Each structure stands twice: as C-alpha cells, then as structure tokens.
Short mmCIF file of C-alpha atoms and ligand atoms in Angstrom, two decimals:
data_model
loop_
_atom_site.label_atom_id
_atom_site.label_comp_id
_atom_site.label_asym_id
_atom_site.label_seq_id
_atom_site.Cartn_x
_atom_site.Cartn_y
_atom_site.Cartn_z
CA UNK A 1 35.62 10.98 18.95
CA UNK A 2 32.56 12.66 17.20
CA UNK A 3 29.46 11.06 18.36
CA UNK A 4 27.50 8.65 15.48
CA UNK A 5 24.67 10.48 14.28
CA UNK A 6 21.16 8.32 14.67
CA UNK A 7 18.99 8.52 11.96
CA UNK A 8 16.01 6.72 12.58
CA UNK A 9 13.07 5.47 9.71
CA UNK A 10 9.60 4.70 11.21
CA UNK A 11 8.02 2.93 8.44
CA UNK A 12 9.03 0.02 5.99
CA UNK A 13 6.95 0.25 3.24
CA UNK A 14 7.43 1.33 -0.51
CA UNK A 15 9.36 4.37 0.63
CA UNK A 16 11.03 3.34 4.19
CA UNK A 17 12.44 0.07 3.15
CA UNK A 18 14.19 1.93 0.07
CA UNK A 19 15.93 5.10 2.37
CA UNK A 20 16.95 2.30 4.87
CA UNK A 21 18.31 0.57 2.40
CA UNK A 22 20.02 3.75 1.11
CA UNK A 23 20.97 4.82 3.95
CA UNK A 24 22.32 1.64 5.23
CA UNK A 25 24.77 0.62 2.22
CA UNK A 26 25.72 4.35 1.88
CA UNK A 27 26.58 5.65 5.81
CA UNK A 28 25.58 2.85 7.82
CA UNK A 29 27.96 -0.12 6.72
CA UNK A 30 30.75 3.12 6.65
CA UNK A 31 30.21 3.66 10.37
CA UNK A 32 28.87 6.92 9.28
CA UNK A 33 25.54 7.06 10.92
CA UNK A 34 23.85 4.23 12.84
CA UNK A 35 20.68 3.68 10.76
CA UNK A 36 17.37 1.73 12.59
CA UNK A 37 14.31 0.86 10.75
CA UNK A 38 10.90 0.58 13.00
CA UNK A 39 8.10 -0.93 11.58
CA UNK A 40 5.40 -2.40 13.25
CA UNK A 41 5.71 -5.73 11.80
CA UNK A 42 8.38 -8.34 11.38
CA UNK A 43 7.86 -8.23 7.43
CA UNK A 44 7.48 -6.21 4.32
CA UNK A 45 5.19 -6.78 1.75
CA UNK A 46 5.03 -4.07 -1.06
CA UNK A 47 1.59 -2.50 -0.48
CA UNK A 48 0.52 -2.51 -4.58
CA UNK A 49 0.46 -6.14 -3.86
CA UNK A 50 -2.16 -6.62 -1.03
CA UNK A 51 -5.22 -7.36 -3.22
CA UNK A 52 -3.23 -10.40 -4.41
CA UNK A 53 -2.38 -11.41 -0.64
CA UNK A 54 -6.25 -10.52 -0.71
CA UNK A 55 -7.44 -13.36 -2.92
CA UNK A 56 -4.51 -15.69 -2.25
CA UNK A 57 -2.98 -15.04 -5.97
CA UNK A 58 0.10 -13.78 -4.04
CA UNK A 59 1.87 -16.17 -0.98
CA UNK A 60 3.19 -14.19 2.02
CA UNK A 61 5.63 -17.27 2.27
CA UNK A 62 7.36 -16.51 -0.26
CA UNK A 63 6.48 -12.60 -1.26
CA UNK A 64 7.42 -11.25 2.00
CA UNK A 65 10.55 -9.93 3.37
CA UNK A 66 11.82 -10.36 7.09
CA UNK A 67 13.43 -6.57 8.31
CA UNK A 68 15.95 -8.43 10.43
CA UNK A 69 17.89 -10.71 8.57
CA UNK A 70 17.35 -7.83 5.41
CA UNK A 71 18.75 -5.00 7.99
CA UNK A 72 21.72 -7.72 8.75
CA UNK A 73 22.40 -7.91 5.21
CA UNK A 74 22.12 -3.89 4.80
CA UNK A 75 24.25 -1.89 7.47
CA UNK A 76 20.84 -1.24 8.96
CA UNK A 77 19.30 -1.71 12.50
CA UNK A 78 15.81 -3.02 12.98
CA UNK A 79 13.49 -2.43 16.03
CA UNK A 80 9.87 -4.02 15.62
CA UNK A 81 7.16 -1.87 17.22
CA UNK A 82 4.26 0.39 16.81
CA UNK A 83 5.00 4.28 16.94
CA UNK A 84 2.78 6.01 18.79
CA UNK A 85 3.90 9.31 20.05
CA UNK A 86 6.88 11.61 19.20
CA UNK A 87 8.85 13.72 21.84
CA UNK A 88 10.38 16.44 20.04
CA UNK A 89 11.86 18.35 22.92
CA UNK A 90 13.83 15.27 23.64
CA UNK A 91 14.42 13.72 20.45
CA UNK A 92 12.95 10.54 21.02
CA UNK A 93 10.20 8.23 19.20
CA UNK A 94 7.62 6.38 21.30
CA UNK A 95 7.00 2.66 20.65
CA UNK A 96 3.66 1.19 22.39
CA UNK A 97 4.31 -1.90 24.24
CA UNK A 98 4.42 -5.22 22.93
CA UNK A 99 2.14 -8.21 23.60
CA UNK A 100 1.72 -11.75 22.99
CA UNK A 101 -0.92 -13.60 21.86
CA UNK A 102 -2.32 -13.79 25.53
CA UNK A 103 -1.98 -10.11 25.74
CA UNK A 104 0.79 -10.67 28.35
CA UNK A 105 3.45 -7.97 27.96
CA UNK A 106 7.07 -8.90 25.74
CA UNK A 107 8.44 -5.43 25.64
CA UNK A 108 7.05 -2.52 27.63
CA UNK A 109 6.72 1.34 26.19
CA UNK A 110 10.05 2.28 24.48
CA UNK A 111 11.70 5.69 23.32
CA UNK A 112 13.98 5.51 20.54
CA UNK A 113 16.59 8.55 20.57
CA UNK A 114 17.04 10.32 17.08
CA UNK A 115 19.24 13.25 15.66
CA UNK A 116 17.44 12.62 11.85
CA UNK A 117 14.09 11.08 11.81
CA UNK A 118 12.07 10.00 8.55
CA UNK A 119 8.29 9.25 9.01
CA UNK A 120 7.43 7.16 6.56
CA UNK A 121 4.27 5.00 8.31
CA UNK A 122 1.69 5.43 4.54
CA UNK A 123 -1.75 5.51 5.04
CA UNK A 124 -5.47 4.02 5.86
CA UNK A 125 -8.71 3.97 4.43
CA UNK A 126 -10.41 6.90 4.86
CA UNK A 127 -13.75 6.13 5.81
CA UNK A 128 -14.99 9.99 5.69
CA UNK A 129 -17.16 9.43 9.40
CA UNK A 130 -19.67 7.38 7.67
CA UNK A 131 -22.25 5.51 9.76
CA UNK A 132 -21.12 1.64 10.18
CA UNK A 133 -17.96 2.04 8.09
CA UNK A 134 -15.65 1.36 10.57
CA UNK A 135 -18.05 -1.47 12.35
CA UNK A 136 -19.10 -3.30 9.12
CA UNK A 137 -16.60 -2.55 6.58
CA UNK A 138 -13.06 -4.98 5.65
CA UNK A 139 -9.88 -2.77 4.62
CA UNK A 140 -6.81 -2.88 2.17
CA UNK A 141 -4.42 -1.39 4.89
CA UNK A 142 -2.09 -4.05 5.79
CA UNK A 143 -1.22 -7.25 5.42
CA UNK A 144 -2.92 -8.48 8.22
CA UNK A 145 -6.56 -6.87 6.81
CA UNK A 146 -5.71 -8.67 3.37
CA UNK A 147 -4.99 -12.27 5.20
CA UNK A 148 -8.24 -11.74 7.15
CA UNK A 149 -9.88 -11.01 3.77
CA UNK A 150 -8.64 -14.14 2.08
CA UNK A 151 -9.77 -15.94 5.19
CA UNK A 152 -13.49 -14.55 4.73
CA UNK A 153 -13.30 -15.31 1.14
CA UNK A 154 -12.15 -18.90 0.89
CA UNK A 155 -14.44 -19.63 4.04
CA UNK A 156 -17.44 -18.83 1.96
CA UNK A 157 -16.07 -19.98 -0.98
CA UNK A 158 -15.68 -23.90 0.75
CA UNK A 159 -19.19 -23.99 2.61
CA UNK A 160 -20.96 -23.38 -1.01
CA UNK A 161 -18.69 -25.69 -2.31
CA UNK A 162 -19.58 -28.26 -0.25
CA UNK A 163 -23.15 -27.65 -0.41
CA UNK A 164 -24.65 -29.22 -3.61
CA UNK A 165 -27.83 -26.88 -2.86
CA UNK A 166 -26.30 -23.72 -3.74
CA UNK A 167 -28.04 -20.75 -1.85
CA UNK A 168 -27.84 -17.36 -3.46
CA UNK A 169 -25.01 -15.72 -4.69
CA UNK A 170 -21.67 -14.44 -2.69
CA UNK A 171 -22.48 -10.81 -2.91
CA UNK A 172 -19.32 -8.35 -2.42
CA UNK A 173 -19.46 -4.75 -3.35
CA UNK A 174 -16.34 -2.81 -3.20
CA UNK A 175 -16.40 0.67 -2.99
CA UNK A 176 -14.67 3.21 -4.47
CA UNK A 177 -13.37 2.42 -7.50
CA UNK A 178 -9.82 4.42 -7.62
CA UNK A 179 -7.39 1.35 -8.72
CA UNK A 180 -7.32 -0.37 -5.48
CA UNK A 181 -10.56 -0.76 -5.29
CA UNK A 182 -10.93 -1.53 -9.18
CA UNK A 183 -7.58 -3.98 -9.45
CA UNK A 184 -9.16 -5.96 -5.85
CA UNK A 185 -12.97 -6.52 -8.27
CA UNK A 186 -11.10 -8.80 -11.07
CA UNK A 187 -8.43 -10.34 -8.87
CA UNK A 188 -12.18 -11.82 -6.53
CA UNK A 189 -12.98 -13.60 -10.42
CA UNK A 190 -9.42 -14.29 -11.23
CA UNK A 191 -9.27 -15.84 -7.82
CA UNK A 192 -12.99 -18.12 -8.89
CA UNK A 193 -11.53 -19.27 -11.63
CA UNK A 194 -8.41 -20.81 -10.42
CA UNK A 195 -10.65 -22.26 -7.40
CA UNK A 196 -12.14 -24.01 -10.07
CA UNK A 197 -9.26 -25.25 -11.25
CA UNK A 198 -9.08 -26.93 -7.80
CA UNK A 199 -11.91 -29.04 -7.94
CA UNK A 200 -13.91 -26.68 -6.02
CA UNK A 201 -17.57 -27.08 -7.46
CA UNK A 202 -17.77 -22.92 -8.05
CA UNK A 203 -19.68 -21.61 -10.67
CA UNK A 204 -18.20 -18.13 -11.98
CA UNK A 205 -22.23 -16.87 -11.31
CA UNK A 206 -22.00 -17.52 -7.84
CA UNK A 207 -19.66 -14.77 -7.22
CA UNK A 208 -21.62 -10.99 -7.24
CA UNK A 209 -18.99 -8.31 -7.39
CA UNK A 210 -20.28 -4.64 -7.32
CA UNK A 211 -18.07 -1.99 -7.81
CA UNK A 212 -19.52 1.30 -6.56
CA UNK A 213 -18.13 5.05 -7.21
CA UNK A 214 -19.54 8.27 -5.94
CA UNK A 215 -18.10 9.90 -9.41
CA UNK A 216 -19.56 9.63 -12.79
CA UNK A 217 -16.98 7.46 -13.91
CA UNK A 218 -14.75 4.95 -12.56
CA UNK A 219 -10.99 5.73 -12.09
CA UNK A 220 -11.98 9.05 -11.34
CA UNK A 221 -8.24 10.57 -10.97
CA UNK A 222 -7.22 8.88 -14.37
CA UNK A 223 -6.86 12.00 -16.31
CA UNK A 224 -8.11 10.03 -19.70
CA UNK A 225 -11.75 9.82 -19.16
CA UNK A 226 -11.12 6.97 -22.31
CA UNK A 227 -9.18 4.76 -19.85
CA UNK A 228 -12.21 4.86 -17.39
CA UNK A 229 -14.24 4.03 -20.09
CA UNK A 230 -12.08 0.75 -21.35
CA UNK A 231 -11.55 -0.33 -17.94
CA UNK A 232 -15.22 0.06 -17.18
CA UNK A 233 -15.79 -2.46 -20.49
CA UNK A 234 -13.32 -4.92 -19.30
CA UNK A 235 -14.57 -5.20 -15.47
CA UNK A 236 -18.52 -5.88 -16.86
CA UNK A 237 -17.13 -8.62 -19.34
CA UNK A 238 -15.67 -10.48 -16.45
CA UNK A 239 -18.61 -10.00 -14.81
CA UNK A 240 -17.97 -7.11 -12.22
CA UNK A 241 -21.74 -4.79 -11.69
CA UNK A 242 -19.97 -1.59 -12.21
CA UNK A 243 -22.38 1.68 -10.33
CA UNK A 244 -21.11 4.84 -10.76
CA UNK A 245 -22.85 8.09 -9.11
CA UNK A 246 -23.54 6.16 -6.43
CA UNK A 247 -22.69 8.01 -2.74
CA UNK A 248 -23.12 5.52 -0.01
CA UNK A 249 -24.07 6.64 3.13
CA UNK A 250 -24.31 4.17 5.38
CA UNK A 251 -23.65 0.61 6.11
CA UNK A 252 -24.83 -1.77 8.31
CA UNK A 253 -25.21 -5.87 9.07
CA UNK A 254 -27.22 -6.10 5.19
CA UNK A 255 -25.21 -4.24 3.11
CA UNK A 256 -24.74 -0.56 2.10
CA UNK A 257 -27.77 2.24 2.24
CA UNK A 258 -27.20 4.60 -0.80
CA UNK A 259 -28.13 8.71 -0.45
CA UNK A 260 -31.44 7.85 -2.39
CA UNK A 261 -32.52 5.40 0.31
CA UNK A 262 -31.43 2.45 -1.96
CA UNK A 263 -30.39 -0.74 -0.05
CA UNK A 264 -27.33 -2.98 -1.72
CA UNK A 265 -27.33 -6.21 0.04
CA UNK A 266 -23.74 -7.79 0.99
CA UNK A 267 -22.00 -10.36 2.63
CA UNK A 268 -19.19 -8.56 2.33
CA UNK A 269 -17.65 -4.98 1.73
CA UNK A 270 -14.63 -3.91 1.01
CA UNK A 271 -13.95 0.12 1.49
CA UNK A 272 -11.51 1.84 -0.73
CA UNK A 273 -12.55 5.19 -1.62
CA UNK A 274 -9.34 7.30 -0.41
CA UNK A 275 -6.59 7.35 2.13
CA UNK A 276 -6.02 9.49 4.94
CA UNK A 277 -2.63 9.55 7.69
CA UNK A 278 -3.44 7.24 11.01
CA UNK A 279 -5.19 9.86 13.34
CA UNK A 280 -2.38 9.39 16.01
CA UNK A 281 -0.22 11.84 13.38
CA UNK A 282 -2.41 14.70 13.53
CA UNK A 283 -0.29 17.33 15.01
CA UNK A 284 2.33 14.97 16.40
CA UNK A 285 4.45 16.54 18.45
CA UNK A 286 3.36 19.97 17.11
CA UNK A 287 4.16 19.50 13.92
CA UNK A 288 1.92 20.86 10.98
CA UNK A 289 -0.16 18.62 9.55
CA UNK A 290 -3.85 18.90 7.13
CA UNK A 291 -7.06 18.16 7.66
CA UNK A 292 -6.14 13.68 6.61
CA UNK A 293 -3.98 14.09 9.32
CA UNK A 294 -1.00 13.96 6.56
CA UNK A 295 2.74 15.89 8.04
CA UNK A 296 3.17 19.02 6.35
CA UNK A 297 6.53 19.06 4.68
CA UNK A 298 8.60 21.08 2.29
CA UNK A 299 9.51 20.29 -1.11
CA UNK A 300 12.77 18.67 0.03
CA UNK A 301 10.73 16.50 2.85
CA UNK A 302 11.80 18.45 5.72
CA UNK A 303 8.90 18.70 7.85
CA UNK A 304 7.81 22.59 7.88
CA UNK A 305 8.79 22.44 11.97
CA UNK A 306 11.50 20.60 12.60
CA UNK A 307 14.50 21.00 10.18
CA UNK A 308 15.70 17.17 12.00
CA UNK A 309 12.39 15.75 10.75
CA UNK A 310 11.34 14.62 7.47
CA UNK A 311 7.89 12.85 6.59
CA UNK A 312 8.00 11.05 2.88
CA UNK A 313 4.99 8.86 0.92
CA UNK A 314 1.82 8.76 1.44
CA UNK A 315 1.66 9.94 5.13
CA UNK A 316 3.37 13.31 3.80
CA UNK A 317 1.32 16.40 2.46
CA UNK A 318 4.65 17.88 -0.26
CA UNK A 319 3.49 20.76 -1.68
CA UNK A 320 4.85 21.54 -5.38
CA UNK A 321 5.77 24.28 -7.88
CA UNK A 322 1.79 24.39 -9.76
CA UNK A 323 0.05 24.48 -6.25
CA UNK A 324 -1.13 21.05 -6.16
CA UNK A 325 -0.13 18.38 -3.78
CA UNK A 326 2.28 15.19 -3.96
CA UNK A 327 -0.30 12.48 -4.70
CA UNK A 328 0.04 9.02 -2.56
CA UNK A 329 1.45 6.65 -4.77
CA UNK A 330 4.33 3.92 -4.93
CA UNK A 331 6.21 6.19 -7.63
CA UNK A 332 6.41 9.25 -5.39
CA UNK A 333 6.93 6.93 -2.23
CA UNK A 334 9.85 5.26 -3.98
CA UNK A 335 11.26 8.77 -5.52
CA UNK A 336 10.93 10.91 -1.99
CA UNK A 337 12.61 8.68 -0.26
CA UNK A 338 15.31 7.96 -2.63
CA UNK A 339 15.74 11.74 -2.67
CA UNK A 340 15.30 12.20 1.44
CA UNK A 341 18.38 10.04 1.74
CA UNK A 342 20.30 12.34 -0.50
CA UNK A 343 19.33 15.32 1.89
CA UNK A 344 20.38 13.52 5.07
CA UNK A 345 23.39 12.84 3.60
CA UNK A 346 24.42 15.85 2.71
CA UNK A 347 23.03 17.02 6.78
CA UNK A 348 25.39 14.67 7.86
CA UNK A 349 28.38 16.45 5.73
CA UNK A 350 27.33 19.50 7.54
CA UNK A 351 25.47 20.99 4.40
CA UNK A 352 21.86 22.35 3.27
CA UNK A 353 19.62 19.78 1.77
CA UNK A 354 19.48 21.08 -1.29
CA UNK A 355 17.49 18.59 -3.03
CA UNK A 356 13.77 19.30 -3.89
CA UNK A 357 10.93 17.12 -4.92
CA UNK A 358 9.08 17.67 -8.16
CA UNK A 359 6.17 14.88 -8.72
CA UNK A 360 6.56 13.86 -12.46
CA UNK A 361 3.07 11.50 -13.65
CA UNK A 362 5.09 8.87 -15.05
CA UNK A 363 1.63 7.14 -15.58
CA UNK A 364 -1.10 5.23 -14.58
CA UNK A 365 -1.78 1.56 -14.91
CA UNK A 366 -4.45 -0.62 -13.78
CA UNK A 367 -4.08 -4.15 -14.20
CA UNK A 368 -7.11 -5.96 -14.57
CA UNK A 369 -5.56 -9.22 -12.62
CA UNK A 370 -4.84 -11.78 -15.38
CA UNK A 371 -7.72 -10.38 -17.93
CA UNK A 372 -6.14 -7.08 -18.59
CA UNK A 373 -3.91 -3.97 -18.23
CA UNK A 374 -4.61 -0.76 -19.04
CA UNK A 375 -3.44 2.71 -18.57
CA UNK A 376 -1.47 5.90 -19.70
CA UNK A 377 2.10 6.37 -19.60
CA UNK A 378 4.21 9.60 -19.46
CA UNK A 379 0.62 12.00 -18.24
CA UNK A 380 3.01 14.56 -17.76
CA UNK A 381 4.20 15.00 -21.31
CA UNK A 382 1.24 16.60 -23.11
CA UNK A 383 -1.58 13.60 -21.65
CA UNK A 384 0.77 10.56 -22.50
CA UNK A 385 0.27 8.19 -24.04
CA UNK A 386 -2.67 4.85 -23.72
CA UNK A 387 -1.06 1.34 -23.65
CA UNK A 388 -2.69 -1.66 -23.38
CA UNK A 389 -2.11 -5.25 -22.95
CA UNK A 390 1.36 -6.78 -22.36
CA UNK A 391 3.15 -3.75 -22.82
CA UNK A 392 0.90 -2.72 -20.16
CA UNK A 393 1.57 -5.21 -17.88
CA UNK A 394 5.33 -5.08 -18.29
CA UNK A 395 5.39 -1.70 -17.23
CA UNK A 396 3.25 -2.14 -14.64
CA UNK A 397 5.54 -5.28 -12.57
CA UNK A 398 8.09 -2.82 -13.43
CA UNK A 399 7.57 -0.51 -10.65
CA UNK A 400 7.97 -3.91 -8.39
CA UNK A 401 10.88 -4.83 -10.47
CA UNK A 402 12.56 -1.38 -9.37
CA UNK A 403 11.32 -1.82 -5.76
CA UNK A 404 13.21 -5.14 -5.43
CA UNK A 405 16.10 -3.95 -6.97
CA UNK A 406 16.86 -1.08 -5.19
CA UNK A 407 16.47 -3.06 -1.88
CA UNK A 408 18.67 -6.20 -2.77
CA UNK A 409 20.31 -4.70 -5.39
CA UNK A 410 20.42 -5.99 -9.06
CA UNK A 411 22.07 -9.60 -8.68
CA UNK A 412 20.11 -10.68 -5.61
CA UNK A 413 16.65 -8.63 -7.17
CA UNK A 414 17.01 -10.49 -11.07
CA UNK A 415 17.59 -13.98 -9.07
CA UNK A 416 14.37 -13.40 -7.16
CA UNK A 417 12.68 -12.32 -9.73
CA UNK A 418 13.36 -15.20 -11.57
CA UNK A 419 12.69 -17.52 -8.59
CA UNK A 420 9.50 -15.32 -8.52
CA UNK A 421 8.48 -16.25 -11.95
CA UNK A 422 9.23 -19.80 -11.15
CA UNK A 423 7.26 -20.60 -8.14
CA UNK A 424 4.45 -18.88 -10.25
CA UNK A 425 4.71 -21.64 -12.85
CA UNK A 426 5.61 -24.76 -10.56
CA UNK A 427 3.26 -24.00 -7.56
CA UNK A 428 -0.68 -24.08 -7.40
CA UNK A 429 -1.43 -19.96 -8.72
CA UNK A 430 -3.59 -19.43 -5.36
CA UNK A 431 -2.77 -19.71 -1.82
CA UNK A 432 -5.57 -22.00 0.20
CA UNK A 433 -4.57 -21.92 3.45
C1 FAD B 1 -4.20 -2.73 -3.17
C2 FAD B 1 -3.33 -1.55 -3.49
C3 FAD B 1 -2.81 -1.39 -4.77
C4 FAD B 1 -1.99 -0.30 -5.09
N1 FAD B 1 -1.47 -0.20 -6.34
C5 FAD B 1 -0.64 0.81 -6.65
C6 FAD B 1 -0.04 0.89 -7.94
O1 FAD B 1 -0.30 0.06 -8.83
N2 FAD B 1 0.80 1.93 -8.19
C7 FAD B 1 1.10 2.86 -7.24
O2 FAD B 1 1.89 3.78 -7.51
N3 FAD B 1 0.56 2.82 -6.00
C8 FAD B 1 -0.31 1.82 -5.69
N4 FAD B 1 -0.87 1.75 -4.42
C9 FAD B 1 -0.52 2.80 -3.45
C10 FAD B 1 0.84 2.47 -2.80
O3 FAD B 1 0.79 1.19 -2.23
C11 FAD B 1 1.19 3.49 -1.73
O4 FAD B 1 1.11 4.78 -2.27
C12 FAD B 1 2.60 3.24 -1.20
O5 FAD B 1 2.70 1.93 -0.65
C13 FAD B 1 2.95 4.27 -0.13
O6 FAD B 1 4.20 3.98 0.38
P1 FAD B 1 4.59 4.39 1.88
O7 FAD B 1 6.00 4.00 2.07
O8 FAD B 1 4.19 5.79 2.13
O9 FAD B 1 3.63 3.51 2.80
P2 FAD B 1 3.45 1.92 2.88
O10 FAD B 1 4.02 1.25 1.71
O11 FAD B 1 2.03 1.71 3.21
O12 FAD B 1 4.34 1.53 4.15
C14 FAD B 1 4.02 1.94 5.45
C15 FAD B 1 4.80 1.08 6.42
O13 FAD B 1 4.66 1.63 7.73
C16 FAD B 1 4.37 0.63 8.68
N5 FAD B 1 3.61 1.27 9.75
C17 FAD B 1 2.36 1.76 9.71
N6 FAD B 1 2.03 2.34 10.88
C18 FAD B 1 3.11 2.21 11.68
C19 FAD B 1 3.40 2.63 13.02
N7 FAD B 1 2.52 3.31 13.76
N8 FAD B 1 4.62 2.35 13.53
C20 FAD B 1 5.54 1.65 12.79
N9 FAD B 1 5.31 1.23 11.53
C21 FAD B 1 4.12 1.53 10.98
C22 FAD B 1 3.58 -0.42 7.90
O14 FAD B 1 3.68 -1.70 8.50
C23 FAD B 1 4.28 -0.37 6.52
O15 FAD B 1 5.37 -1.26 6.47
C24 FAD B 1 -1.72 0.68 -4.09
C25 FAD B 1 -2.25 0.54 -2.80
C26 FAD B 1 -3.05 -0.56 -2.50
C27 FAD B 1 -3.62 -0.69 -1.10
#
C-alpha cells in the first residue's frame, strides 16, 4: 500500500486555519493525506479582532476557537507547540519544548516529519531597532499581548475610579497609525464609555489617546488621501490627539523622545507601525527570505527552494505580475491559502501546481469601533469606490463572516453568527475580568 502523504500547516491563523480546514474536509477525512495543524496555542482567535480582545469589547470565552475539538470535527490532526527550527535534509519541523507554569518540562523538543509543509506562522511588530522599543513598548501580536493589554487598561482604569481625587489623565499614545494602530485609538474611548455604563466613575477626559505617524497623513497606505483625511476628522471628534510627521526615536520609562528632541509623556504605548516575520525565519533552513525576515515564495506559494515547501500570509514575501509585493493582510491570507490547498492537491495527484496568486485590492476599511466606518472598496478597479457608515461596516464583519464560514462551513458559521450577535445584545458589551 502507497504510503499517506503528510502535509503539515505550522500556523492557525487567518490563512492556516482555512488550508487545514481545506485540506482536512477535502483529503484528510478521504484518507488521502494525513493533515496536522501546529500552532503554538490551544486556540484561534482571528487576528483583525485583537484590539477588541484589547479593550475587552471582544470575550475570548466565547470568540475563540479550540484546534482540537475543531481538527476532530475537520479530518485534521492538531499538535500544540512552538516551531522553532526546520530540518530540510530530513523533512522534519522542530517544536521547542513545552513547559508548565513552573517551568517544569510537559513535552520535550519534538520533530514533526513532513512530505508538504505550509508555513503560515503571520507576523510581529516591527520595532525597526529603536532604542527602548522592545523594553518599554506593549504589542498587538497575539492574543496573549492583547489580554495583557486589557489587564493594564482596566487596572488603571479601577484605581482612578476608586479614587475620588482624580490625578492627571491616563495618557496612551499609539504609534503608527496604519489601521491597527488607528482601529485600537477609538476602540480605548469606545471601551470608556461602556465603563461608564458600569458605574465606573470615568470621565471620557480622563482618557489621553495620541495617535502618532511618521507620515504626513494618517493611513498612510490608504491610496485615497480623502479617506485619511475623514478618518483623521472622526478620531479628533472622539477625542483621539492625532500627530502626524512625527518620527519617534526613542522610548523610555516617561514616554516617547521624538527626532526633534520632543518628549511625549505616557503611561502607556502601544507600537504598531509595521510588521516584520519572527527573526527565527530568517533563512530557515536555507531557504530565501528578505530583509523582514519574510520566506521568499513564488506566485503559486512554493517557496523559491524547496518545491515541498510553501509559505502563505503575512510571513510570505509573493512577488506579483506589476513588481510589487503581496501586502500582509487577512484578504490575501485567506485567498493564498485557499489557493495553496488547491496546489497541494493537485501535488498529491502527481501534477504541477498550476495555480498562481494575483493580489486583487478588494478594499480598505477602517472601522472606527462603534463611532464609524470608513474606507474604499474595489481600489483595484480604477481607485474604487468611498463608502461610509453601515454599508461600511457590513462589509467590513464580512471578511469575518467569510472566515467563519469557510472553517465551519455555512450552517454551523450562520448559527454562530447569530449566537454571536446574541451574546452581543444579552451580555454586558465589555469583558471586566
Ligand atoms: C489589530 C489588528 C487588526 C487588523 N485588521 C485587519 C483588517 O481589518 N483587515 C485585514 O485584511 N487585515 C487586518 N489585520 C491584519 C491581519 O490580521 C493579518 O494580515 C492576518 O491575520 C495574517 O494572517 P496569517 O495567517 O498570515 O497570520 P495570523 O493570522 O497572525 O496567524 C498566525 C498563527 O501562527 C501562530 N504562530 C505564530 N508563531 C508560531 C510558531 N513559531 N509556531 C507555531 N505557531 C505559531 C499564531 O499563534 C497564529 O495562530 C489586522 C491585524 C491586527 C493586529
């Protein structure tokens, strides 16, 4: 009997969970191929949602998606574990070893063996080597970095609270204002006004949210210099400062030192201004990668080494047609590996993968938490077209909409939805513990 082929997906995120998924339902409940998920964690959360985990408008309870009983469900294996290295020669993934909370040792160093392997671990904040970055600054990567954000936030939120002298002000600045950074500034004032709606004595002045951007204008990669400009009006009405040509250049214990020597004091900053690959993937076992330690792959996700090995989302550099790169983004996460699976499929039927990734702008949204959405849909048909508004918004949960679809299909995905919508009306709108 011919041996099962092993095709292995490091990664769950906005593009693993959907090729495992795939995959599973298509070759693995057939017997086709065994199919294993890694991830490091025992849960997905989609990552568009993190600045809601953030504030504690979105509940991990109930948001979040164990691997195991979804793999059960799937005709997918899971393994939980960190990759760390990648033996090539061998076929094999490395897992680091796992600990408990006591840092004794639950599972020791493992290699996975693979025929087809899809690295699909997204990204991290790229903090560009600036000085106290790393020490002083709170990230957007994971789920884990949004909990321990909530955690910082409704800590200081309770101790003024309590305090009927207020001090000064809560003083955040978030910087870089691409639509991470821009989305997490209204969600901190959504997030005052429902503590408010708690009881909690808050005044919407005591929260000072600075948004800072290097570029003249906010939203920088928005093509419509008009959408910066409405977003821009939006954020000050709520009450974001919004500072653009602003370069920081180094932060420390007080806040953030500008290039003109200008000090901005914080309690708190939060540091979006780009992504780059985890380090550990630059030049993994000798494959290509560029200079944010992204794989090098080709336009149907093969990496440009290893025919067996395909990189998809945002820690993949795709190249396409016009010269210009795949940029990292749930659409093109979802649509690679969507696509990938196709390609290992036809591997598997002994055939060339002949399918070949062309990045489409479908559009950009920004959604101003409850205040406001904005954006542009269709960019790449002649510059799109602007929506605002609930039109707006409904596109913009529709990308979500998809993402739960395609993983529990559309019976199980409209029911949760719908359960979704639900809990939102019936439960307290923010998570306090
Ligand atoms: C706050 C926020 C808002 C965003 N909003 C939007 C939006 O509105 N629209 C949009 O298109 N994009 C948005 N993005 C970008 C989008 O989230 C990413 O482009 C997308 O999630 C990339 O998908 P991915 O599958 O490559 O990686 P991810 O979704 O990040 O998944 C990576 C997975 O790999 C796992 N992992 C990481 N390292 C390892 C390891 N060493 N070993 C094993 N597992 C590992 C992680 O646990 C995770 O499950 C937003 C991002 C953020 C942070």
């Amino acid at each position: 009997m011919q041996k099962q082929a092993n095709i292995v997906i490091v990664g769950g995120g906005a593009g693993g969970m959907e090729i495992a998924t795939k995959l599973g339902k298509k070759v693995g409940k057939k017997g086709l191929a065994k199919v294993t998920l890694i991830d490091r964690a025992s849960y997905h959360i989609w990552k568009p949602l993190l600045h809601e985990v953030a504030t504690g408008a979105l509940d991990t309870g109930t948001d979040a998606l164990n691997y195991r009983s979804h793999a059960a469900g799937n005709g997918y294996h899971f393994q939980q574990g960190a990759m760390i290295g990648l033996d090539r020669e061998n076929k094999q993934v490395v897992l680091a070893p796992i600990n408990d909370d006591n840092g004794r040792e639950l599972l020791p160093e493992r290699k996975i063996d693979y025929d087809y392997l899809v690295i699909a671990i997204g990204s991290i904040a790229n903090d560009f080597g600036i000085e106290g970055v790393k020490e002083h600054c709170v990230f957007l990567d994971s789920t884990e970095d949004a909990m321990a954000i909530r955690e910082r936030l409704l800590n200081k939120f309770m101790r003024y609270a309590s305090n009927d002298q207020l001090e000064d002000q809560i003083k955040i600045a978030v910087v870089g204002a691409g639509a991470t950074g821009v989305e997490m500034s209204a969600e901190m004032h959504h997030a005052v006004q429902q503590l408010r709606g708690f009881g909690y004595k808050i005044d919407a002045s005591l929260l000072d949210v600075t948004l800072i951007e290097a570029d003249d204008r906010i939203l920088p990669k928005v093509e419509k210099p008009k959408i910066s400009e409405s977003v821009a009006r939006e954020l000050t009405k709520i009450g974001v400062n919004v500072m653009t040509n602003t370069r920081i250049v180094k932060v420390d214990k007080a806040g953030l030192t500008t290039d003109d020597g200008t000090v901005i004091p914080s309690d708190m900053v939060i540091w979006s201004t780009g992504i780059k690959a985890p380090d550990f993937l630059n030049n993994i076992g000798g494959l290509e990668s560029n200079r944010i330690n992204q794989v090098m792959v080709k336009q149907n996700m093969q990496t440009t080494l290893d025919d067996h090995i395909f990189a998809i989302g945002d820690c993949a550099a795709c190249p396409q047609p016009n010269g210009e790169w795949v940029p990292p983004r749930g659409q093109s996460a979802r649509q690679t590996a969507l696509m990938t699976a196709d390609n290992i499929m036809l591997m598997l039927k002994g055939e060339a993968p002949k399918h070949n990734y062309v990045y489409k702008d479908l559009g950009s949204l920004v959604n101003l938490s409850k205040f406001h959405t904005v954006g542009n849909l269709m960019s790449f048909m002649g510059g799109g077209v602007r929506v605002e508004g609930r039109i707006a918004r409904l596109v913009y949960t529709s990308l979500y909409r998809r993402h739960l679809i395609e993983i529990h299909g559309v019976f199980r995905g409209t029911l949760l939805m719908l359960a979704k919508g639900i809990g939102r009306i019936i439960h307290p709108h923010l998570k306090l513990h």
